[in-house]
Coordinates of C-alpha atoms in Angstrom, one line a residue:
M1 CA 62.3 19.7 -39.7
N2 CA 64.2 18.2 -36.8
D3 CA 65.1 14.6 -37.6
S4 CA 65.9 13.6 -34.0
P5 CA 64.0 10.6 -32.6
G6 CA 60.9 11.7 -30.8
W7 CA 60.3 15.0 -32.7
A8 CA 57.4 13.5 -34.8
T9 CA 54.7 11.3 -33.4
P10 CA 54.8 7.6 -34.2
G11 CA 53.3 6.9 -37.6
P12 CA 54.0 8.4 -41.1
A13 CA 57.0 10.8 -41.2
S14 CA 56.0 14.4 -41.0
D15 CA 58.0 15.5 -44.0
G16 CA 59.0 12.2 -45.7
E17 CA 62.7 12.7 -45.1
R18 CA 63.1 11.3 -41.6
P19 CA 65.8 8.6 -41.4
G20 CA 64.3 5.2 -41.0
A21 CA 60.9 6.1 -42.5
P22 CA 58.9 3.2 -43.9
A23 CA 59.8 2.4 -47.4
D24 CA 57.3 -0.2 -48.5
Q25 CA 54.1 -1.9 -47.6
S26 CA 53.7 -5.7 -47.1
G27 CA 50.9 -7.6 -48.6
D28 CA 48.8 -7.6 -45.5
G29 CA 48.9 -3.8 -45.3
T30 CA 51.4 -3.5 -42.5
T31 CA 54.5 -1.3 -42.7
Q32 CA 57.8 -3.1 -42.5
P33 CA 60.7 -1.1 -41.0
P34 CA 63.7 -0.8 -43.5
A35 CA 67.1 -2.2 -42.7
Q36 CA 69.3 0.2 -40.8
P37 CA 72.6 1.2 -42.3
A38 CA 75.6 -0.1 -40.4
G39 CA 77.0 2.4 -38.0
D40 CA 73.8 4.5 -37.9
Q41 CA 72.9 4.6 -34.2
K42 CA 69.9 7.0 -34.5
W43 CA 67.4 4.3 -34.6
S44 CA 67.3 1.0 -32.7
A45 CA 67.6 -2.2 -34.6
Q46 CA 64.7 -3.6 -32.5
Q47 CA 61.4 -2.0 -33.6
P48 CA 58.0 -2.7 -32.0
P49 CA 55.7 -5.1 -33.8
P50 CA 53.2 -3.5 -36.1
G51 CA 50.1 -2.0 -34.4
Q52 CA 51.7 -1.8 -31.0
W53 CA 52.1 2.1 -30.9
S54 CA 49.4 3.7 -28.9
S55 CA 48.5 7.3 -27.9
P56 CA 48.8 8.4 -24.3
G57 CA 46.0 7.2 -22.1
T58 CA 44.8 4.4 -24.4
D59 CA 45.7 0.7 -24.8
A60 CA 47.7 -0.4 -27.8
P61 CA 45.7 -2.1 -30.5
G62 CA 46.2 -5.8 -30.8
T63 CA 47.2 -7.7 -27.7
P64 CA 47.4 -5.0 -24.9
G65 CA 50.5 -4.8 -22.9
Q66 CA 52.5 -7.6 -24.5
N67 CA 55.6 -5.6 -25.6
A68 CA 55.3 -2.5 -23.5
P69 CA 57.0 -2.0 -20.1
Q70 CA 54.6 -1.9 -17.2
A71 CA 54.7 1.2 -15.0
P72 CA 54.3 0.8 -11.3
Q73 CA 50.9 1.6 -10.0
G74 CA 50.3 5.2 -9.1
Q75 CA 53.1 6.4 -11.4
G76 CA 52.7 7.5 -15.0
W77 CA 55.5 6.9 -17.4
G78 CA 54.6 9.6 -19.8
S79 CA 55.8 7.5 -22.7
Y80 CA 54.2 5.8 -25.7
G81 CA 52.2 2.7 -24.9
Q82 CA 51.4 3.9 -21.3
P83 CA 48.7 6.2 -20.1
Y84 CA 49.7 9.5 -18.4
G85 CA 48.9 9.8 -14.7
Q86 CA 48.0 6.2 -14.0
H87 CA 45.7 6.1 -11.0
P88 CA 46.5 3.6 -8.2
G89 CA 43.2 1.9 -9.2
G90 CA 44.5 1.2 -12.6
Q91 CA 42.1 3.4 -14.6
P92 CA 43.8 5.0 -17.6
G93 CA 43.6 8.7 -17.7
A94 CA 42.6 9.1 -14.0
P95 CA 44.6 12.0 -12.3
Y96 CA 47.6 10.9 -10.4
G97 CA 47.3 11.6 -6.7
G98 CA 43.9 13.3 -7.3
Q99 CA 45.6 16.3 -9.0
Y100 CA 47.7 15.6 -12.0
G101 CA 46.6 14.0 -15.2
H102 CA 47.3 13.9 -18.9
P103 CA 46.8 17.3 -20.6
G104 CA 43.2 17.9 -21.2
G105 CA 42.1 15.3 -18.6
P106 CA 40.3 15.9 -15.3
G107 CA 43.6 17.0 -13.6
Q108 CA 45.8 19.5 -15.4
W109 CA 49.5 19.9 -15.2
G110 CA 50.8 22.5 -12.7
K111 CA 49.2 24.1 -9.7
P112 CA 45.5 24.3 -9.1
P113 CA 43.7 27.6 -9.8
A114 CA 44.3 30.3 -7.2
A115 CA 41.6 30.9 -4.7
K116 CA 39.3 33.9 -5.4
P117 CA 37.3 34.7 -2.3
G118 CA 36.6 38.2 -3.6
V119 CA 37.2 40.4 -6.6
I120 CA 40.7 39.2 -7.5
P121 CA 42.5 35.8 -7.5
L122 CA 45.0 35.4 -4.7
R123 CA 48.2 35.5 -6.8
P124 CA 50.2 38.0 -8.7
L125 CA 47.9 40.1 -10.9
G126 CA 47.9 41.1 -14.5
L127 CA 46.7 44.4 -15.9
G128 CA 43.3 43.0 -16.9
E129 CA 42.7 41.4 -13.5
I130 CA 43.5 44.7 -11.8
L131 CA 41.1 46.6 -13.9
D132 CA 38.4 43.9 -13.6
G133 CA 38.9 43.8 -9.8
T134 CA 38.5 47.6 -9.7
V135 CA 35.2 47.5 -11.6
S136 CA 34.0 44.6 -9.5
T137 CA 34.7 46.5 -6.4
L138 CA 32.7 49.5 -7.7
R139 CA 29.8 47.3 -8.5
A140 CA 29.8 45.3 -5.2
H141 CA 30.4 48.3 -2.9
W142 CA 29.0 51.2 -4.8
R143 CA 27.2 52.8 -1.8
A144 CA 30.4 53.2 0.2
V145 CA 32.5 54.1 -2.9
L146 CA 30.1 56.8 -4.1
S147 CA 29.6 58.1 -0.6
F148 CA 33.3 59.0 -0.3
S149 CA 34.0 60.0 -3.9
I150 CA 31.0 62.3 -4.3
V151 CA 31.7 64.1 -1.0
V152 CA 35.4 64.7 -1.8
A153 CA 34.7 65.6 -5.5
A154 CA 32.0 68.1 -4.4
V155 CA 34.2 69.8 -1.9
F156 CA 37.1 70.2 -4.3
Q157 CA 34.8 71.3 -7.1
V158 CA 33.3 74.0 -4.9
I159 CA 36.8 75.3 -4.2
L160 CA 37.7 75.2 -7.9
V161 CA 34.5 77.1 -8.8
L162 CA 35.3 79.8 -6.3
V163 CA 38.9 80.2 -7.5
Q164 CA 37.8 80.3 -11.1
R165 CA 35.0 82.9 -10.3
Y166 CA 37.1 85.2 -8.1
A167 CA 40.8 84.6 -8.2
A168 CA 40.9 83.7 -11.9
N169 CA 38.7 86.7 -12.7
D170 CA 41.8 88.8 -12.9
I171 CA 43.1 86.8 -15.8
A172 CA 42.9 89.1 -18.7
T173 CA 40.7 88.1 -21.6
F174 CA 41.1 89.6 -25.0
S175 CA 39.6 89.0 -28.4
P176 CA 41.7 88.2 -31.5
D177 CA 41.1 91.6 -33.0
E178 CA 42.5 93.5 -30.0
R179 CA 46.2 94.5 -30.0
T180 CA 48.1 92.9 -27.2
T181 CA 51.7 93.5 -26.2
P182 CA 54.0 90.5 -25.7
S183 CA 54.2 91.4 -22.0
E184 CA 50.4 91.3 -21.6
A185 CA 50.3 88.0 -23.5
L186 CA 52.9 86.5 -21.2
A187 CA 51.0 87.7 -18.2
V188 CA 47.8 86.0 -19.4
M189 CA 49.7 82.8 -20.1
G190 CA 51.4 82.9 -16.6
D191 CA 48.0 83.5 -14.9
A192 CA 46.4 80.7 -16.8
M193 CA 49.3 78.3 -16.1
L194 CA 49.0 79.1 -12.3
F195 CA 45.2 78.4 -12.4
Y196 CA 45.6 75.1 -14.3
A197 CA 48.5 74.1 -12.0
F198 CA 46.2 74.7 -9.0
S199 CA 43.5 72.6 -10.6
Y200 CA 46.0 69.8 -11.3
Y201 CA 47.4 69.7 -7.8
A202 CA 43.9 69.8 -6.3
E203 CA 43.2 66.7 -8.4
I204 CA 46.3 65.0 -7.1
L205 CA 45.3 65.9 -3.5
G206 CA 41.9 64.5 -4.1
L207 CA 43.4 61.3 -5.5
F208 CA 45.6 60.8 -2.5
L209 CA 42.7 61.4 -0.1
V210 CA 40.2 59.2 -1.9
T211 CA 42.8 56.4 -2.2
A212 CA 43.3 56.4 1.5
L213 CA 39.5 56.5 2.2
L214 CA 38.7 53.6 -0.2
A215 CA 41.6 51.4 0.7
P216 CA 39.6 49.6 3.5
V217 CA 36.7 49.1 1.0
V218 CA 39.0 47.5 -1.6
S219 CA 40.6 45.3 1.1
A220 CA 37.1 44.1 2.2
A221 CA 36.2 43.4 -1.5
V222 CA 39.4 41.3 -2.0
L223 CA 38.4 39.2 1.0
G224 CA 34.8 38.8 -0.2
Q225 CA 33.5 40.7 2.7
K226 CA 30.8 43.5 2.9
S227 CA 31.6 47.1 3.8
S228 CA 29.7 50.2 4.4
A229 CA 30.5 53.9 4.7
S230 CA 29.8 53.9 8.4
S231 CA 32.0 50.8 9.1
T232 CA 34.8 52.3 7.0
L233 CA 34.6 55.6 8.9
N234 CA 34.7 53.7 12.2
A235 CA 37.8 51.9 11.1
L236 CA 39.5 55.1 9.9
R237 CA 38.6 57.1 13.0
P238 CA 42.0 56.5 14.8
L239 CA 43.9 57.3 11.7
W240 CA 42.4 60.7 10.7
G241 CA 45.4 62.7 12.0
R242 CA 47.9 60.5 10.3
L243 CA 45.8 60.6 7.1
L244 CA 45.7 64.4 7.0
G245 CA 49.4 64.5 7.7
L246 CA 50.3 62.1 4.9
T247 CA 48.0 63.9 2.5
L248 CA 49.7 67.3 3.2
V249 CA 53.2 65.8 3.0
L250 CA 52.4 64.2 -0.4
F251 CA 50.8 67.4 -1.7
A252 CA 53.8 69.5 -0.6
G253 CA 56.2 67.0 -2.1
A254 CA 54.3 67.0 -5.4
V255 CA 54.3 70.8 -5.5
A256 CA 58.0 70.9 -4.8
A257 CA 58.9 68.3 -7.4
G258 CA 56.9 70.0 -10.1
M259 CA 57.5 73.7 -9.3
L260 CA 61.1 73.9 -8.0
P261 CA 62.8 73.5 -11.5
M262 CA 60.7 76.4 -12.7
L263 CA 61.3 78.6 -9.7
P264 CA 64.3 80.5 -11.1
G265 CA 62.3 81.5 -14.1
I266 CA 59.3 82.5 -12.0
L267 CA 61.4 84.6 -9.7
T268 CA 63.3 86.3 -12.5
G269 CA 60.3 86.6 -14.8
S270 CA 62.2 84.8 -17.6
P271 CA 59.9 82.7 -19.9
A272 CA 63.0 80.9 -21.3
L273 CA 63.9 79.6 -17.8
I274 CA 60.4 78.6 -17.1
A275 CA 60.2 76.7 -20.4
L276 CA 63.5 74.9 -19.6
G277 CA 62.3 74.0 -16.1
L278 CA 58.9 72.7 -17.2
P279 CA 60.0 69.3 -18.6
V280 CA 62.3 68.8 -15.7
G281 CA 59.5 69.5 -13.3
L282 CA 57.2 67.1 -15.1
V283 CA 59.8 64.3 -14.9
L284 CA 60.4 64.9 -11.2
L285 CA 56.7 65.0 -10.5
A286 CA 56.1 61.7 -12.3
W287 CA 58.9 60.1 -10.3
F288 CA 57.7 61.4 -7.0
Y289 CA 54.1 60.5 -7.7
V290 CA 54.9 56.9 -8.6
V291 CA 57.4 56.3 -5.8
F292 CA 54.9 57.4 -3.1
L293 CA 51.7 56.3 -4.9
L294 CA 51.2 53.3 -2.6
A295 CA 51.7 55.3 0.7
P296 CA 47.9 56.0 1.3
P297 CA 46.8 52.3 1.2
A298 CA 50.0 51.4 3.1
L299 CA 49.0 53.8 5.9
M300 CA 45.3 52.7 6.0
L301 CA 45.9 48.9 5.9
E302 CA 49.2 48.7 7.9
R303 CA 48.2 51.5 10.4
G304 CA 51.8 52.7 10.8
S305 CA 53.1 56.2 10.9
V306 CA 53.4 58.7 8.1
G307 CA 57.1 58.0 7.7
D308 CA 56.5 54.2 7.7
A309 CA 53.9 54.6 4.9
L310 CA 56.3 56.6 2.8
K311 CA 59.1 54.0 3.3
R312 CA 56.7 51.1 2.5
S313 CA 55.6 52.7 -0.7
A314 CA 59.2 53.4 -1.9
K315 CA 60.2 49.8 -1.0
L316 CA 57.2 48.2 -2.8
V317 CA 57.7 50.3 -5.9
K318 CA 61.5 49.7 -6.1
G319 CA 62.3 47.6 -9.1
S320 CA 58.8 47.9 -10.4
W321 CA 58.6 51.7 -11.1
W322 CA 57.9 51.3 -14.8
R323 CA 55.2 48.8 -14.3
V324 CA 53.4 50.9 -11.7
F325 CA 53.9 54.0 -13.9
G326 CA 52.5 52.3 -17.0
I327 CA 49.4 50.9 -15.2
S328 CA 48.8 54.2 -13.5
L329 CA 49.2 56.2 -16.7
L330 CA 46.8 53.9 -18.6
T331 CA 44.3 54.2 -15.8
A332 CA 44.6 58.0 -15.9
L333 CA 44.0 58.1 -19.6
I334 CA 40.9 55.9 -19.3
A335 CA 39.7 58.2 -16.5
K336 CA 40.3 61.3 -18.6
I337 CA 38.4 59.9 -21.6
T338 CA 35.5 58.8 -19.4
A339 CA 35.4 62.2 -17.7
A340 CA 35.4 64.0 -21.0
V341 CA 32.5 61.9 -22.2
I342 CA 30.5 62.7 -19.1
V343 CA 31.3 66.4 -18.9
T344 CA 30.8 67.3 -22.6
P345 CA 27.0 67.3 -22.5
F346 CA 27.0 69.5 -19.5
A347 CA 29.4 71.9 -21.1
I348 CA 27.2 72.1 -24.3
V349 CA 24.1 72.9 -22.2
A350 CA 26.1 75.5 -20.2
M351 CA 27.2 77.2 -23.4
V352 CA 23.6 77.3 -24.7
V353 CA 21.9 78.7 -21.6
S354 CA 24.7 81.0 -20.4
P355 CA 24.5 84.7 -21.3
G356 CA 26.5 85.4 -24.5
G357 CA 26.0 81.8 -25.8
F358 CA 28.8 80.2 -27.9
A359 CA 30.4 83.6 -28.7
G360 CA 30.8 84.3 -25.0
F361 CA 32.4 80.9 -24.5
L362 CA 34.9 81.6 -27.3
D363 CA 36.0 85.0 -25.9
G364 CA 36.0 83.7 -22.4
S365 CA 33.4 86.0 -21.0
S366 CA 30.8 83.4 -20.2
T367 CA 33.3 81.1 -18.4
Q368 CA 33.1 83.5 -15.4
N369 CA 29.3 83.4 -15.3
W370 CA 27.6 81.6 -12.4
T371 CA 25.3 79.6 -14.7
F372 CA 28.2 78.2 -16.8
L373 CA 30.3 77.5 -13.7
I374 CA 27.5 75.7 -11.8
I375 CA 26.4 73.5 -14.7
T376 CA 29.9 72.5 -15.6
A377 CA 30.6 71.9 -11.9
I378 CA 27.7 69.4 -11.7
G379 CA 29.1 67.5 -14.6
S380 CA 32.6 67.5 -13.1
V381 CA 31.3 66.1 -9.8
I382 CA 29.5 63.3 -11.6
A383 CA 32.6 62.5 -13.7
A384 CA 34.8 62.6 -10.6
A385 CA 32.4 60.3 -8.7
V386 CA 33.0 57.7 -11.5
T387 CA 36.7 58.2 -12.3
L388 CA 38.1 58.8 -8.8
P389 CA 37.2 55.3 -7.5
M390 CA 38.5 53.8 -10.7
Q391 CA 42.0 55.4 -10.2
T392 CA 42.1 54.9 -6.5
G393 CA 40.9 51.3 -6.8
V394 CA 43.7 50.5 -9.2
T395 CA 46.2 52.0 -6.8
S396 CA 45.0 49.9 -3.9
L397 CA 45.1 46.7 -6.0
L398 CA 48.6 47.6 -7.1
Y399 CA 49.6 47.8 -3.5
I400 CA 48.1 44.4 -2.8
D401 CA 49.7 43.0 -6.0
Q402 CA 53.2 44.3 -5.0
R403 CA 52.9 42.7 -1.6
I404 CA 51.8 39.4 -3.1
R405 CA 54.8 39.4 -5.4
R406 CA 57.3 40.4 -2.7
E407 CA 55.8 39.2 0.6
A408 CA 53.4 36.3 -0.2
L409 CA 50.5 38.4 1.1
D410 CA 48.2 36.0 -0.7
L411 CA 48.6 33.5 2.1
E412 CA 47.6 36.0 4.8
L413 CA 44.7 37.1 2.7
A414 CA 43.5 33.5 2.3
R415 CA 43.6 32.9 6.0
A416 CA 41.8 36.2 6.6
A417 CA 39.1 35.0 4.1
G418 CA 38.7 31.8 6.0
L419 CA 40.8 29.5 3.8
D420 CA 42.8 28.1 6.6
H421 CA 44.6 25.4 4.6
Y422 CA 45.4 27.5 1.5
G423 CA 49.0 27.1 0.5
T424 CA 49.7 24.3 2.9
T425 CA 51.1 20.9 1.8
A426 CA 48.9 17.9 2.2
T427 CA 49.1 14.3 1.0
Q428 CA 46.1 12.6 -0.5
P429 CA 45.7 8.8 -0.4
G430 CA 47.6 7.1 -3.1
G431 CA 49.2 10.3 -4.4
G432 CA 51.9 12.8 -3.8
P433 CA 51.9 16.2 -2.1
V434 CA 49.5 18.7 -3.5
T435 CA 48.9 22.3 -2.6
G436 CA 45.7 24.2 -2.7
G437 CA 42.9 25.5 -0.5

């Protein structure tokens, strides 16, 4: 226990060993301070009379104010015997200057709560606030959100179904009892890897596109404004060319980052080189994805060029790569789990009604059947309509959060929301400067 003066509150010692602790009681029940040893300077020789200690914000028992120094009006001493935050009117416990008061009183220490005109408070955001803001955006603007996400998900799912039905039809299927040479097995693995790589990059392309389309919707939700699919399309009309250009650049960059390390193995047909290049490609793809993740909302909300959007994203992510990566990875995991929960019932129904049943699903024959493909595609579209806005909403709020942290965007957002005096300094009568909106 620290024995420095002021560690424990006035009254009985907290552990019985503090120097100068009361040693006896007088006949009238009051505690008499013991004599101080000569040369001991820890405790003052002049102790206050019994019963004069008081807690903050209350008058001392006995005769009030006889032995305690009086603080100037409008100024709290913050010491024993005087109330915190003395109001100019002399009322104990009233907040000083209309803002600050004793802890737990009407005015709290520190700044007032940040303004929240829309789905997020206008200050640097935590992970929970980003996720909550995304869900609130989906609930408040579900018509515009679903309009874009369902259309994009349906288009990409149709492409994937056609590729799986025709291009992937050449992928050899074999049952466990068949003899397969190593070269045939490698060919099957290579074809399957190409198909899944195509599916993965199609998903990335869809994420970039939906992020750009929904960025104005998220921006309106942050300001507490309404938005619709038609108004969003009108706002995006001058940017369609730049949007398509940025999407293609990001898609090409993602393919290059992920596939170039494996290119020597692909060209030489060496599985060993492909296996060595795979982890390098995944690391490069993750780096590229995070660095340029904020480019779509930057393009839509700042209305610059494709190059400007790429530079803005790299600048905003610089120094915060791991934070952006962690939040994006967690959001992707949540989206994958949610999509699996939604798609699983459709996959079960597809296995039951498709020719060949469960046995055909195990040997891969039913996966090329139109019944199976259509039913699972419906489930995938519904899952994407839910998960795409979740991931893209988090990305747009990350962009806003990074600009708040680096560029004080919260002040501009407050003015755009109609809070003209937010963040300005004002003086209230009888008090000091306060900030707030």
